[in-house]
Short mmCIF file of C-alpha atoms in Angstrom, two decimals:
data_model
loop_
_atom_site.label_atom_id
_atom_site.label_comp_id
_atom_site.label_asym_id
_atom_site.label_seq_id
_atom_site.Cartn_x
_atom_site.Cartn_y
_atom_site.Cartn_z
CA UNK A 1 -10.07 17.41 -11.65
CA UNK A 2 -11.84 20.57 -12.84
CA UNK A 3 -13.93 20.56 -9.65
CA UNK A 4 -10.76 20.27 -7.51
CA UNK A 5 -9.13 23.16 -9.35
CA UNK A 6 -12.21 25.33 -8.87
CA UNK A 7 -12.35 24.45 -5.17
CA UNK A 8 -8.67 25.28 -4.72
CA UNK A 9 -9.08 28.60 -6.53
CA UNK A 10 -11.94 29.48 -4.20
CA UNK A 11 -9.91 28.47 -1.15
CA UNK A 12 -7.00 30.55 -2.43
CA UNK A 13 -9.21 33.62 -2.74
CA UNK A 14 -10.48 33.11 0.81
CA UNK A 15 -6.93 32.69 2.07
CA UNK A 16 -5.74 35.88 0.40
CA UNK A 17 -8.71 37.74 1.85
CA UNK A 18 -7.99 36.34 5.30
CA UNK A 19 -4.33 37.33 5.02
CA UNK A 20 -5.07 40.82 3.74
CA UNK A 21 -7.50 41.28 6.60
CA UNK A 22 -4.64 40.98 9.07
CA UNK A 23 -3.31 44.42 8.16
CA UNK A 24 -5.73 46.25 10.45
CA UNK A 25 -4.87 43.87 13.29
CA UNK A 26 -1.13 44.34 12.78
CA UNK A 27 -1.44 48.12 12.71
CA UNK A 28 -3.70 48.42 15.75
CA UNK A 29 -2.27 45.97 18.30
CA UNK A 30 0.61 47.03 20.58
CA UNK A 31 3.35 44.45 20.10
CA UNK A 32 5.05 42.44 22.83
CA UNK A 33 8.55 43.73 23.61
CA UNK A 34 10.12 40.60 22.12
CA UNK A 35 7.85 40.54 19.07
CA UNK A 36 8.41 41.87 15.58
CA UNK A 37 7.42 45.45 14.77
CA UNK A 38 4.30 46.26 12.74
CA UNK A 39 6.59 47.35 9.90
CA UNK A 40 8.32 43.96 9.86
CA UNK A 41 4.99 42.14 9.90
CA UNK A 42 3.47 44.24 7.14
CA UNK A 43 6.55 43.83 4.96
CA UNK A 44 6.49 40.06 5.39
CA UNK A 45 2.74 39.98 4.82
CA UNK A 46 3.19 41.67 1.43
CA UNK A 47 5.85 39.09 0.52
CA UNK A 48 3.60 36.21 1.55
CA UNK A 49 0.72 37.57 -0.52
CA UNK A 50 3.00 37.67 -3.54
CA UNK A 51 4.26 34.12 -2.88
CA UNK A 52 0.89 32.59 -2.05
CA UNK A 53 -0.15 31.17 -5.43
CA UNK A 54 3.29 29.67 -6.08
CA UNK A 55 3.51 28.06 -2.65
CA UNK A 56 -0.09 26.87 -2.80
CA UNK A 57 0.90 24.77 -5.80
CA UNK A 58 3.97 23.46 -3.99
CA UNK A 59 1.87 22.42 -1.00
CA UNK A 60 -0.77 20.82 -3.23
CA UNK A 61 1.94 18.55 -4.62
CA UNK A 62 2.50 17.26 -1.07
CA UNK A 63 -1.15 16.45 -0.34
CA UNK A 64 -0.73 12.68 -0.51
CA UNK A 65 2.27 12.79 1.80
CA UNK A 66 0.47 15.07 4.27
CA UNK A 67 -2.95 13.45 4.27
CA UNK A 68 -2.88 10.15 2.35
CA UNK A 69 -3.47 6.72 3.84
CA UNK A 70 -0.20 5.31 2.49
CA UNK A 71 2.60 6.14 4.93
CA UNK A 72 5.08 3.65 3.49
CA UNK A 73 8.68 4.99 3.64
CA UNK A 74 7.33 8.20 5.12
CA UNK A 75 10.66 9.17 6.64
CA UNK A 76 12.67 8.85 3.46
CA UNK A 77 10.00 10.60 1.41
CA UNK A 78 9.91 13.55 3.79
CA UNK A 79 13.72 13.67 3.90
CA UNK A 80 13.60 14.12 0.13
CA UNK A 81 11.02 16.89 0.46
CA UNK A 82 13.01 18.77 3.10
CA UNK A 83 16.17 18.44 1.01
CA UNK A 84 14.31 19.94 -1.94
CA UNK A 85 13.05 22.77 0.25
CA UNK A 86 16.63 23.62 1.16
CA UNK A 87 17.61 23.71 -2.51
CA UNK A 88 14.62 25.95 -3.25
CA UNK A 89 15.42 28.40 -0.47
CA UNK A 90 12.72 27.20 1.93
CA UNK A 91 9.44 25.35 2.21
CA UNK A 92 5.95 26.70 1.46
CA UNK A 93 5.12 29.62 3.74
CA UNK A 94 3.17 28.76 6.88
CA UNK A 95 -0.11 30.46 5.91
CA UNK A 96 -0.24 28.16 2.88
CA UNK A 97 0.33 25.02 4.97
CA UNK A 98 -2.26 26.28 7.44
CA UNK A 99 -4.87 26.75 4.72
CA UNK A 100 -4.30 23.27 3.31
CA UNK A 101 -4.84 21.88 6.80
CA UNK A 102 -7.98 24.01 7.25
CA UNK A 103 -9.41 22.71 3.99
CA UNK A 104 -8.66 19.06 4.74
CA UNK A 105 -9.89 19.24 8.35
CA UNK A 106 -12.91 21.35 7.35
CA UNK A 107 -12.19 24.23 9.68
CA UNK A 108 -14.37 27.33 9.26
CA UNK A 109 -12.44 30.33 7.97
CA UNK A 110 -14.63 33.25 8.95
CA UNK A 111 -13.93 33.12 12.70
CA UNK A 112 -11.74 35.00 15.20
CA UNK A 113 -9.98 31.71 15.94
CA UNK A 114 -8.93 31.26 12.31
CA UNK A 115 -7.76 34.87 12.16
CA UNK A 116 -5.66 34.09 15.23
CA UNK A 117 -4.21 31.04 13.48
CA UNK A 118 -3.31 33.09 10.41
CA UNK A 119 -1.75 35.75 12.65
CA UNK A 120 0.33 33.05 14.33
CA UNK A 121 1.48 31.82 10.92
CA UNK A 122 2.43 35.37 9.90
CA UNK A 123 4.44 35.91 13.10
CA UNK A 124 6.35 32.69 12.44
CA UNK A 125 7.23 33.88 8.93
CA UNK A 126 9.11 37.00 10.07
CA UNK A 127 12.69 36.23 8.95
CA UNK A 128 14.77 34.49 11.61
CA UNK A 129 18.37 33.53 10.94
CA UNK A 130 18.89 31.00 13.74
CA UNK A 131 20.56 27.93 12.30
CA UNK A 132 18.21 25.40 13.94
CA UNK A 133 15.33 27.31 15.57
CA UNK A 134 14.63 29.37 12.46
CA UNK A 135 11.78 29.66 9.96
CA UNK A 136 12.51 26.32 8.31
CA UNK A 137 12.16 24.52 11.64
CA UNK A 138 8.74 26.15 12.08
CA UNK A 139 7.65 24.89 8.65
CA UNK A 140 8.92 21.38 9.36
CA UNK A 141 7.09 21.27 12.70
CA UNK A 142 3.89 22.50 11.06
CA UNK A 143 4.28 19.83 8.36
CA UNK A 144 4.65 17.07 10.99
CA UNK A 145 1.82 18.46 13.11
CA UNK A 146 -0.56 18.33 10.16
CA UNK A 147 0.54 14.79 9.27
CA UNK A 148 0.22 13.60 12.88
CA UNK A 149 -3.24 15.16 13.14
CA UNK A 150 -4.35 13.46 9.93
CA UNK A 151 -3.00 10.12 11.17
CA UNK A 152 -4.60 10.53 14.59
CA UNK A 153 -7.97 11.56 13.18
CA UNK A 154 -8.02 8.71 10.65
CA UNK A 155 -6.45 6.08 12.88
CA UNK A 156 -9.24 4.87 15.17
CA UNK A 157 -6.60 4.18 17.82
CA UNK A 158 -7.94 2.49 20.98
CA UNK A 159 -8.30 4.70 24.04
CA UNK A 160 -7.18 7.84 22.21
CA UNK A 161 -9.68 10.70 22.62
CA UNK A 162 -11.22 12.28 19.56
CA UNK A 163 -10.03 15.76 18.64
CA UNK A 164 -12.59 18.32 17.51
CA UNK A 165 -12.12 21.26 15.17
CA UNK A 166 -11.14 23.64 17.98
CA UNK A 167 -8.55 21.16 19.21
CA UNK A 168 -7.04 20.88 15.74
CA UNK A 169 -6.92 24.64 15.38
CA UNK A 170 -5.24 25.04 18.77
CA UNK A 171 -2.56 22.58 17.71
CA UNK A 172 -1.95 24.37 14.42
CA UNK A 173 -1.56 27.68 16.26
CA UNK A 174 0.78 26.08 18.79
CA UNK A 175 2.89 24.54 16.03
CA UNK A 176 3.27 27.91 14.32
CA UNK A 177 4.39 29.84 17.41
CA UNK A 178 6.17 27.24 19.55
CA UNK A 179 9.64 28.79 19.05
CA UNK A 180 8.85 32.44 18.30
CA UNK A 181 11.55 34.75 19.59
CA UNK A 182 13.92 31.86 20.31
CA UNK A 183 17.38 33.05 21.30
CA UNK A 184 19.30 29.84 20.58
CA UNK A 185 20.74 27.84 23.43
CA UNK A 186 18.56 26.79 26.35
CA UNK A 187 16.51 28.14 29.25
CA UNK A 188 19.41 29.02 31.53
CA UNK A 189 19.08 32.50 32.99
CA UNK A 190 22.04 33.81 35.02
CA UNK A 191 23.16 30.24 35.55
CA UNK A 192 19.75 29.05 36.72
CA UNK A 193 17.38 26.84 34.73
CA UNK A 194 14.05 28.60 34.21
CA UNK A 195 11.45 26.06 33.03
CA UNK A 196 9.69 27.08 29.84
CA UNK A 197 11.21 30.57 29.74
CA UNK A 198 11.55 30.88 25.96
CA UNK A 199 8.43 28.83 25.31
CA UNK A 200 6.39 31.20 27.48
CA UNK A 201 7.87 34.15 25.61
CA UNK A 202 6.80 32.53 22.33
CA UNK A 203 3.20 32.43 23.50
CA UNK A 204 3.38 35.94 24.97
CA UNK A 205 4.35 37.34 21.55
CA UNK A 206 1.04 36.05 20.16
CA UNK A 207 -1.12 36.85 23.18
CA UNK A 208 -1.85 40.55 22.40
CA UNK A 209 -3.41 39.51 19.09
CA UNK A 210 -5.51 36.81 20.74
CA UNK A 211 -6.85 39.34 23.21
CA UNK A 212 -7.49 41.91 20.48
CA UNK A 213 -9.55 39.29 18.64
CA UNK A 214 -11.66 38.78 21.75
CA UNK A 215 -10.55 35.21 22.39
CA UNK A 216 -10.94 34.03 25.97
CA UNK A 217 -8.55 32.06 28.13
CA UNK A 218 -10.78 29.01 27.71
CA UNK A 219 -9.52 28.92 24.12
CA UNK A 220 -5.90 29.98 24.40
CA UNK A 221 -4.99 28.41 27.74
CA UNK A 222 -4.50 25.04 26.04
CA UNK A 223 -2.20 26.61 23.45
CA UNK A 224 -0.09 28.21 26.18
CA UNK A 225 0.26 24.91 28.04
CA UNK A 226 1.20 22.71 25.09
CA UNK A 227 3.74 25.26 23.84
CA UNK A 228 5.19 25.45 27.37
CA UNK A 229 5.65 21.67 27.31
CA UNK A 230 7.92 21.77 24.26
CA UNK A 231 10.77 22.75 26.62
CA UNK A 232 13.04 19.70 26.30
CA UNK A 233 16.16 21.15 27.97
CA UNK A 234 18.74 18.33 28.15
CA UNK A 235 19.95 18.73 31.73
CA UNK A 236 16.67 19.81 33.36
CA UNK A 237 15.61 16.33 34.47
CA UNK A 238 12.42 16.25 36.49
CA UNK A 239 12.09 20.04 36.24
CA UNK A 240 11.54 19.91 32.48
CA UNK A 241 7.94 20.68 31.46
CA UNK A 242 8.33 18.15 28.65
CA UNK A 243 9.44 15.38 31.01
CA UNK A 244 6.53 16.13 33.32
CA UNK A 245 4.07 16.22 30.43
CA UNK A 246 5.27 12.79 29.31
CA UNK A 247 4.69 11.37 32.78
CA UNK A 248 1.20 12.86 32.81
CA UNK A 249 0.51 11.29 29.40
CA UNK A 250 1.80 7.95 30.71
CA UNK A 251 -0.48 8.31 33.73
CA UNK A 252 -3.52 8.69 31.46
CA UNK A 253 -2.69 6.21 28.69
CA UNK A 254 0.15 3.84 29.60
CA UNK A 255 -0.69 2.50 33.03
CA UNK A 256 1.26 5.13 34.93
CA UNK A 257 4.81 5.03 36.26
CA UNK A 258 6.45 3.87 39.49
CA UNK A 259 4.29 3.91 42.62
CA UNK A 260 6.56 6.57 44.09
CA UNK A 261 5.80 8.93 41.19
CA UNK A 262 3.23 11.52 42.28
CA UNK A 263 1.82 12.71 38.95
CA UNK A 264 -0.83 14.84 40.62
CA UNK A 265 1.89 17.01 42.17
CA UNK A 266 3.24 17.72 38.68
CA UNK A 267 -0.03 19.31 37.57
CA UNK A 268 0.80 22.77 38.84
CA UNK A 269 1.25 26.14 37.17
CA UNK A 270 0.81 25.89 33.39
CA UNK A 271 0.42 22.12 33.74
CA UNK A 272 -2.68 22.46 35.91
CA UNK A 273 -4.83 22.28 32.78
CA UNK A 274 -3.89 18.59 32.43
CA UNK A 275 -5.95 17.74 35.50
CA UNK A 276 -8.80 15.45 34.39
CA UNK A 277 -7.93 16.37 30.80
CA UNK A 278 -6.39 13.41 28.94
CA UNK A 279 -7.20 15.01 25.58
CA UNK A 280 -4.89 17.92 26.34
CA UNK A 281 -2.13 15.45 27.20
CA UNK A 282 -2.54 13.89 23.75
CA UNK A 283 -2.35 17.30 22.09
CA UNK A 284 0.80 18.21 24.02
CA UNK A 285 2.45 14.90 23.21
CA UNK A 286 1.60 15.20 19.52
CA UNK A 287 3.16 18.68 19.33
CA UNK A 288 6.28 17.47 21.18
CA UNK A 289 6.63 14.58 18.73
CA UNK A 290 6.12 16.92 15.77
CA UNK A 291 8.86 19.12 17.25
CA UNK A 292 11.46 16.33 17.46
CA UNK A 293 10.40 14.21 14.48
CA UNK A 294 12.82 15.73 11.96
CA UNK A 295 15.74 14.97 14.28
CA UNK A 296 14.56 11.57 15.44
CA UNK A 297 12.21 9.88 12.99
CA UNK A 298 12.94 10.53 9.31
CA UNK A 299 16.36 9.18 8.34
CA UNK A 300 19.91 9.01 9.63
CA UNK A 301 20.87 11.54 6.96
CA UNK A 302 18.31 14.05 8.28
CA UNK A 303 19.20 13.34 11.93
CA UNK A 304 22.84 14.16 11.18
CA UNK A 305 21.84 17.46 9.53
CA UNK A 306 19.60 18.49 12.43
CA UNK A 307 22.16 17.51 15.08
CA UNK A 308 24.86 19.59 13.38
CA UNK A 309 22.48 22.57 13.13
CA UNK A 310 21.41 22.56 16.76
CA UNK A 311 24.96 22.15 18.07
CA UNK A 312 26.37 24.85 15.80
CA UNK A 313 23.56 27.16 16.90
CA UNK A 314 24.98 26.68 20.40
CA UNK A 315 28.41 27.67 19.12
CA UNK A 316 30.08 24.26 19.07
CA UNK A 317 31.02 21.72 16.42
CA UNK A 318 30.74 18.56 18.50
CA UNK A 319 27.87 16.89 16.67
CA UNK A 320 28.41 13.18 16.25
CA UNK A 321 26.69 9.82 16.73
CA UNK A 322 27.18 9.91 20.51
CA UNK A 323 25.42 13.30 20.69
CA UNK A 324 22.52 11.97 18.64
CA UNK A 325 22.24 8.76 20.66
CA UNK A 326 22.23 10.69 23.92
CA UNK A 327 19.30 12.74 22.63
CA UNK A 328 17.39 9.71 21.36
CA UNK A 329 17.92 7.58 24.45
CA UNK A 330 18.14 10.02 27.36
CA UNK A 331 15.58 12.53 26.15
CA UNK A 332 13.19 10.38 24.12
CA UNK A 333 13.61 6.98 25.82
CA UNK A 334 14.37 5.56 22.39
CA UNK A 335 10.76 5.62 21.23
CA UNK A 336 7.82 7.56 19.98
CA UNK A 337 4.79 7.52 22.26
CA UNK A 338 1.49 8.38 20.58
CA UNK A 339 0.03 5.77 18.23
CA UNK A 340 0.11 8.29 15.37
CA UNK A 341 3.83 9.01 15.86
CA UNK A 342 4.60 5.32 16.25
CA UNK A 343 2.94 4.64 12.91
CA UNK A 344 4.85 7.40 11.14
CA UNK A 345 8.26 7.45 12.81
CA UNK A 346 9.01 4.42 15.01
CA UNK A 347 10.41 2.16 12.29
CA UNK A 348 12.85 4.75 11.04
CA UNK A 349 13.74 5.84 14.58
CA UNK A 350 14.93 2.30 15.32
CA UNK A 351 17.03 2.34 12.15
CA UNK A 352 18.54 5.73 13.06
CA UNK A 353 19.51 4.45 16.51
CA UNK A 354 21.08 1.34 14.99
CA UNK A 355 23.06 3.35 12.48
CA UNK A 356 24.30 5.73 15.18
CA UNK A 357 25.32 2.77 17.36
CA UNK A 358 27.14 1.22 14.38
CA UNK A 359 29.04 4.47 13.86
CA UNK A 360 30.02 4.63 17.54
CA UNK A 361 31.31 1.06 17.43
CA UNK A 362 33.24 1.91 14.27
CA UNK A 363 34.98 4.75 16.09
CA UNK A 364 33.16 7.61 14.36
CA UNK A 365 33.47 10.66 16.62
CA UNK A 366 31.97 13.43 14.47
CA UNK A 367 29.46 14.11 11.73
CA UNK A 368 31.99 16.39 10.02
CA UNK A 369 34.14 15.08 7.20
#
């Protein structure tokens, strides 16, 4: 125990040093037009430094849930954690979650890539008052991304490619920034669906810092692509980057789709990086499943909360079991896909669908009242 406390104290000192070292970067890099100002970033950085020790202890209490081998009742346990976060005014700040992941996955700290990851975590901590796509969503997605990575890395799943340290770091960065600058709503622009519009903006907010750190496209191209593929716009159909990414994943790992489905033609633009790259398809699918897990794979209670939040963010109060079922069935095909997500979420997802179907049959129209 004493050794663990000493190790954590050392890690905490390194984290604080890494965070403090971002000040020069914040002050020297011209921000993207949609990004927060240097003053906003520096103010939030000071707050995070003051919160770090407290939140480090909060995250340490979750270590077994994040990294442990026992995933029994994972959904209900995480529902309890997220409920407690709400009562406490929010979860541990993202730099803390990032550092716990770095320690567990043995990622080197003294690198430009880790500075980029910490910068991504800082950007995601700038206060955002969106009801669904706000700071708490970013923390939940980071939590699930870390858990999915731990499960994938420990799982020895057949035919699943191994992920190296750089791959893990790319996923942590992508999780932090995947909804930066979100405007609520969807990717309609002047009545026309623009695939990945807000997701691309999220990456573009981080990009100036990546370039200032000297990181090449070989590193950040994967981040850009997997963030782009979190666009899950309901009505987009075959034009959705997420739908196309899923078909590419199926092509690599699930025996492909119908003979008429030309997957190669889908690997264009940002999706070109998937060509001959099944590992990237796994990374993109894992981030997508981390993104939707709170709505689809924890508990019916949590699914109701998330459905209400996303619909109210769109300005309507129509959330109900039919809305949830449409999301689960039409958007997610009623299942998780990666072996890691199946292990963590599939059992509870089936229960959620059953409970929503029971409510529909009972005549329940709304989650209000």
